[in-house]
XYZ file of C-alpha atoms in Angstrom:
395
model
C 19.945 31.039 -13.762
C 19.366 34.649 -14.729
C 16.448 36.610 -13.341
C 14.924 36.658 -16.821
C 15.238 32.896 -17.083
C 13.729 32.389 -13.643
C 10.856 34.716 -14.507
C 10.177 32.841 -17.714
C 9.992 29.589 -15.804
C 7.600 31.141 -13.291
C 5.363 32.388 -16.103
C 5.318 28.961 -17.718
C 4.444 27.452 -14.352
C 1.556 29.890 -13.998
C 0.168 28.994 -17.413
C 0.549 25.285 -16.656
C -1.273 25.709 -13.357
C -4.200 27.421 -15.071
C -4.464 24.569 -17.576
C -4.219 21.689 -15.100
C -7.330 19.541 -14.630
C -8.785 19.304 -11.137
C -10.368 16.323 -9.391
C -12.764 16.527 -6.465
C -11.813 14.202 -3.596
C -14.177 12.788 -1.015
C -12.625 10.748 1.804
C -14.301 8.236 4.100
C -12.298 8.097 7.326
C -10.003 10.665 8.879
C -7.696 9.039 11.431
C -4.260 7.466 10.792
C -4.684 6.726 7.083
C -6.824 9.813 6.570
C -3.910 11.928 7.714
C -1.495 10.048 5.444
C -3.675 10.353 2.328
C -4.650 13.971 2.988
C -1.012 14.951 3.450
C -0.193 13.232 0.156
C -2.902 15.075 -1.796
C -1.692 18.415 -0.498
C 1.982 17.579 -1.034
C 1.719 16.202 -4.569
C -0.171 19.324 -5.655
C 3.016 21.394 -5.347
C 5.943 18.940 -5.145
C 5.255 16.749 -8.201
C 5.012 19.815 -10.383
C 3.051 19.947 -12.531
C 0.788 17.340 -10.927
C -1.311 15.098 -13.193
C -4.420 16.575 -11.575
C -4.934 19.107 -8.805
C -6.808 17.479 -5.911
C -9.676 19.585 -4.566
C -10.462 18.324 -1.056
C -14.238 18.524 -1.172
C -15.468 16.581 1.859
C -14.465 14.066 4.518
C -16.859 11.651 6.230
C -16.818 10.085 9.689
C -19.293 9.048 12.385
C -17.961 11.298 15.160
C -19.190 14.778 14.186
C -16.822 16.846 16.355
C -13.811 14.737 15.351
C -14.540 14.713 11.619
C -15.282 18.438 11.677
C -11.909 19.081 13.279
C -10.248 16.755 10.740
C -11.817 18.691 7.852
C -10.464 21.951 9.247
C -7.049 20.464 9.954
C -6.538 18.717 6.608
C -8.161 21.377 4.448
C -11.440 19.768 3.330
C -14.245 22.152 2.485
C -16.759 20.348 4.679
C -17.339 17.387 6.962
C -20.247 14.922 6.857
C -21.320 12.062 9.106
C -22.810 9.822 6.407
C -20.610 8.440 3.627
C -23.638 8.407 1.318
C -23.334 12.182 1.110
C -19.941 11.715 -0.549
C -21.438 9.273 -3.033
C -24.280 11.624 -3.963
C -22.108 14.756 -4.194
C -21.453 15.548 -7.888
C -18.289 17.458 -6.972
C -16.719 14.253 -5.604
C -15.076 12.523 -8.552
C -12.608 10.407 -6.573
C -13.771 8.417 -3.536
C -10.908 7.599 -1.145
C -11.814 4.950 1.440
C -9.569 4.814 4.505
C -12.295 3.596 6.892
C -12.153 0.428 9.040
C -12.232 -2.829 7.094
C -15.951 -3.556 7.487
C -16.655 -0.285 5.651
C -14.393 -1.018 2.699
C -16.777 -2.860 0.411
C -20.254 -1.287 0.505
C -19.258 2.401 0.298
C -16.583 1.736 -2.330
C -18.969 -0.215 -4.544
C -21.642 2.467 -4.133
C -19.188 5.194 -5.123
C -17.978 3.264 -8.173
C -21.533 2.570 -9.303
C -22.186 6.309 -8.983
C -19.388 6.859 -11.518
C -16.592 7.861 -9.145
C -13.025 6.563 -9.324
C -12.159 4.683 -6.151
C -9.109 3.988 -4.038
C -9.490 1.713 -1.017
C -7.046 0.951 1.751
C -5.915 -2.627 2.224
C -7.184 -5.198 2.850
C -9.700 -4.694 0.066
C -12.335 -6.404 2.225
C -12.618 -8.768 5.177
C -12.576 -12.023 3.189
C -11.749 -13.240 -0.293
C -15.458 -13.651 -1.079
C -16.188 -10.058 -0.112
C -13.093 -8.867 -1.984
C -14.088 -10.769 -5.115
C -17.568 -9.247 -5.144
C -16.094 -5.784 -4.571
C -13.673 -6.199 -7.473
C -16.313 -7.572 -9.813
C -18.851 -4.836 -9.144
C -16.308 -2.019 -9.315
C -14.808 -3.415 -12.510
C -18.280 -3.576 -14.052
C -18.773 0.117 -13.179
C -15.923 1.018 -15.546
C -14.074 3.387 -13.199
C -10.416 3.448 -12.192
C -9.722 1.494 -9.016
C -6.686 1.048 -6.802
C -6.041 -0.958 -3.626
C -3.658 1.083 -1.516
C -0.591 -1.133 -1.150
C 1.691 1.850 -0.654
C 4.922 -0.116 -0.205
C 5.006 -0.739 -3.947
C 5.873 2.953 -4.107
C 9.018 2.892 -1.962
C 11.901 3.890 -4.294
C 14.011 0.923 -3.119
C 11.152 -1.504 -3.789
C 10.642 -0.092 -7.279
C 14.387 -0.310 -7.956
C 14.294 -3.959 -6.865
C 11.440 -4.584 -9.291
C 13.470 -3.012 -12.116
C 16.459 -5.217 -11.283
C 14.282 -8.323 -11.223
C 12.654 -7.430 -14.544
C 16.111 -6.928 -16.063
C 17.125 -10.426 -14.940
C 19.951 -9.182 -12.726
C 19.168 -11.763 -10.024
C 18.755 -14.665 -12.445
C 16.332 -17.431 -11.525
C 14.527 -16.597 -8.287
C 14.747 -19.251 -5.574
C 13.485 -17.668 -2.344
C 11.329 -14.819 -1.026
C 11.116 -14.084 2.703
C 8.715 -11.439 3.921
C 8.136 -10.328 7.509
C 6.110 -7.547 9.128
C 6.504 -7.143 12.893
C 5.015 -4.652 15.365
C 4.654 -4.630 19.152
C 1.626 -2.448 19.922
C -0.509 -5.367 21.174
C 2.092 -7.036 23.389
C 0.648 -5.450 26.529
C -2.406 -7.513 27.639
C -3.915 -4.319 29.081
C -4.310 -2.825 25.595
C -8.091 -2.568 25.149
C -10.150 -4.150 22.407
C -10.655 -2.091 19.262
C -12.194 -2.785 15.857
C -8.881 -4.220 14.695
C -9.351 -7.097 17.165
C -12.906 -7.973 16.167
C -13.378 -10.474 13.362
C -16.713 -9.069 12.208
C -15.101 -5.671 11.623
C -11.482 -6.451 10.752
C -11.854 -9.859 9.109
C -8.468 -10.967 10.437
C -5.765 -9.586 12.698
C -2.055 -9.380 11.945
C -2.787 -11.379 8.795
C -4.938 -8.767 7.062
C -3.425 -5.734 8.754
C 0.252 -6.517 8.190
C 0.447 -9.809 6.344
C -1.472 -8.475 3.359
C 1.474 -6.148 2.688
C 4.057 -8.955 2.558
C 1.690 -11.063 0.446
C 1.358 -8.191 -2.017
C 5.110 -7.552 -2.112
C 5.726 -11.241 -2.774
C 3.263 -11.111 -5.669
C 4.660 -7.810 -6.987
C 8.318 -8.802 -6.851
C 8.287 -12.570 -7.476
C 4.905 -13.690 -8.831
C 1.686 -15.468 -7.979
C 1.575 -17.538 -4.810
C 0.322 -21.066 -5.496
C 0.287 -22.924 -2.174
C 0.598 -22.212 1.539
C 1.196 -24.100 4.755
C 0.449 -21.961 7.778
C -0.465 -21.491 11.387
C -2.059 -18.597 13.231
C -1.998 -17.704 16.921
C -3.950 -15.499 19.315
C -1.790 -14.885 22.374
C -4.245 -12.809 24.430
C -7.891 -13.744 23.986
C -9.448 -11.488 26.614
C -8.743 -7.774 26.822
C -10.337 -4.788 28.509
C -13.600 -4.203 26.698
C -14.129 -7.678 25.268
C -12.792 -10.785 23.582
C -10.305 -10.927 20.728
C -11.609 -12.837 17.698
C -8.667 -12.452 15.291
C -5.080 -13.676 15.062
C -2.218 -11.907 16.800
C 0.399 -13.530 14.557
C 0.819 -15.941 11.659
C 3.584 -17.939 10.032
C 3.410 -19.414 6.541
C 5.561 -21.420 4.153
C 4.665 -20.708 0.529
C 5.423 -21.790 -3.004
C 5.149 -19.602 -6.083
C 3.726 -20.649 -9.414
C 7.149 -20.295 -11.064
C 8.803 -22.701 -8.608
C 10.300 -20.301 -6.041
C 9.627 -20.949 -2.353
C 9.364 -18.623 0.603
C 8.098 -17.673 4.015
C 5.684 -15.024 5.233
C 5.082 -13.865 8.788
C 3.477 -11.055 10.717
C 3.002 -10.326 14.392
C 1.755 -7.524 16.595
C 3.571 -9.075 19.594
C 7.215 -8.472 18.620
C 8.659 -6.331 21.389
C 10.924 -3.582 20.128
C 9.499 -3.737 16.608
C 7.453 -0.643 15.831
C 7.004 -0.983 12.068
C 9.500 -3.607 10.963
C 8.684 -4.650 7.405
C 11.529 -6.621 5.828
C 11.974 -8.838 2.796
C 14.770 -10.751 1.089
C 14.970 -12.276 -2.377
C 17.610 -14.844 -3.392
C 18.307 -15.687 -7.027
C 20.864 -17.638 -9.018
C 22.875 -14.471 -9.746
C 22.343 -12.410 -6.616
C 20.230 -11.373 -3.663
C 18.368 -8.310 -2.408
C 17.427 -7.263 1.131
C 15.205 -4.436 2.328
C 14.071 -3.046 5.667
C 11.408 -0.366 5.983
C 13.262 0.964 9.031
C 15.997 1.924 6.539
C 13.563 2.965 3.829
C 16.070 4.700 1.557
C 18.443 1.742 1.336
C 18.518 -1.451 -0.716
C 21.085 -4.124 0.109
C 22.422 -5.752 -3.048
C 24.611 -8.800 -3.623
C 25.468 -9.629 -7.241
C 27.740 -12.548 -8.053
C 30.734 -11.662 -10.177
C 30.463 -12.342 -13.895
C 34.237 -12.801 -14.222
C 35.516 -16.396 -14.028
C 37.261 -17.075 -10.757
C 36.398 -13.685 -9.262
C 34.418 -13.492 -6.050
C 31.885 -10.886 -5.029
C 32.345 -9.888 -1.407
C 29.171 -9.531 0.618
C 26.218 -7.200 0.321
C 26.641 -3.546 -0.554
C 24.219 -0.892 0.616
C 22.748 1.265 -2.137
C 21.322 4.599 -1.019
C 18.337 4.884 -3.345
C 18.380 8.640 -3.752
C 20.163 9.240 -7.043
C 18.597 11.488 -9.672
C 17.898 8.499 -11.946
C 16.360 6.323 -9.230
C 12.579 5.716 -9.141
C 10.466 8.713 -8.080
C 13.495 10.891 -7.345
C 12.795 13.695 -9.835
C 10.053 14.858 -7.434
C 12.352 15.394 -4.481
C 15.816 16.541 -3.436
C 19.477 16.337 -4.463
C 21.123 12.892 -4.047
C 21.508 11.789 -0.454
C 18.685 13.974 0.877
C 16.465 11.111 1.966
C 12.674 10.874 2.048
C 10.282 9.203 4.483
C 7.326 6.857 4.902
C 4.773 9.564 4.110
C 6.199 10.032 0.623
C 5.063 6.559 -0.447
C 1.495 7.893 -0.406
C 2.498 10.855 -2.567
C 3.902 8.443 -5.159
C 0.871 6.169 -4.904
C -1.738 8.894 -5.358
C 0.289 10.579 -8.097
C 0.256 7.241 -9.938
C -3.508 6.915 -9.524
C -4.238 10.470 -10.672
C -2.015 9.878 -13.699
C -4.069 6.806 -14.591
C -7.300 8.779 -14.202
C -6.125 11.723 -16.281
C -4.700 9.660 -19.132
C -7.203 6.798 -18.930
C -4.189 4.561 -18.335
C -3.692 1.308 -16.470
C -3.188 1.157 -12.726
C -1.250 -2.087 -13.246
C 1.454 -3.279 -13.161
C 3.028 -0.996 -10.591
C -0.162 0.033 -8.874
C -2.338 -2.599 -7.229
C -5.835 -2.570 -8.659
C -8.814 -4.330 -7.083
C -7.891 -7.609 -8.753
C -4.586 -7.435 -6.880
C -6.468 -6.639 -3.678
C -8.722 -9.646 -4.284
C -5.815 -11.981 -5.061
C -3.987 -10.962 -1.905
C -7.191 -11.786 0.005
C -7.266 -15.269 -1.545
C -3.748 -15.893 -0.227
C -4.775 -14.670 3.226
C -7.862 -16.917 3.194
C -5.694 -19.888 2.166
C -3.459 -19.162 5.154
C -6.503 -19.290 7.438
C -7.683 -22.563 5.846
C -4.238 -24.082 6.245
C -4.044 -23.048 9.888
C -7.464 -24.621 10.523
C -6.774 -27.846 8.599
C -3.123 -28.279 9.623
C -2.440 -29.092 5.961
C -1.044 -27.332 2.923
C -3.663 -25.458 0.920
C -3.798 -24.430 -2.732
C -4.628 -20.791 -3.410
C -7.804 -20.797 -5.505
C -8.049 -17.728 -7.742
C -11.330 -16.910 -9.462
C -9.906 -14.288 -11.739
């Protein structure tokens, strides 16, 4: 490109930047997910150019004043507060991003929505299906945009799989297998935290990890109709107190369209740091995915030629220019990482806000968050009753 051409592009970019709408962001929580979301806001502002809206990081809230003050400085928020109600009452905050522990998902999010702010809430939407249903209903009534942060919908390979399924490339779907394994609780000396307390977390591996595989099953295959499950707590007493949630669960499921499957999650799988995997088998082919190889999708498609065999899975590197989300990033083969799923997710949400568009079908709104919670509650009921349980949706 000539210097004149490059200069013209720069001038156009400058005019576009001046015309871009801004959105004030207030975040509740600042630890693991706070870092992920904050990084995404800052990254999308210059990488997904021009962004749908420019995020202005107005304020971040947390109970520990020194820690939240340091987080505000580190992530680039204008100020830190120790009471989430200050975010709700701040007129500059137009988007309320809730990455707090589970017991703080519902009340602050509802309050923000009823104050007229768009809301995004980390999964699980709430601790139980009842709490999730009330959250969804009240936020929906407020008339704001809402998203439950199931970020794995925004992995390029997952989106490509969805496109293949929608195009009928796998034929009739027979099976879905979803698994999410970690090992950070395998040591009995690991102390109790909020994630191990039922009154704060709601559930253990089920809500923390299992909610993701439930959502992916719903997103890729369809609604889950029935479950048969068991849960297990391997270590009930830890330094600092008792554990009142599950350490692992296993479930057999059926989908409304007739497919069957399995779901599992554990925080006791030695050697597994963040091992999310799924497989889908259809009448015309199969797909496999592993988060540990985030840029790859394994594809098996049966041959359409009479008498010709297809030979095994092939690995597709999902980094081509025409693959989902790739126009934001690099030349083919220059892979992206876990943190980029949040860039895609928040870009999608800001696009919906700016254009008054739908969060569905690719984003998970609060109805999706609620429906995932109903599946998780059915798993708990099945584990307690030792019988198969129908999933009872209220909307």
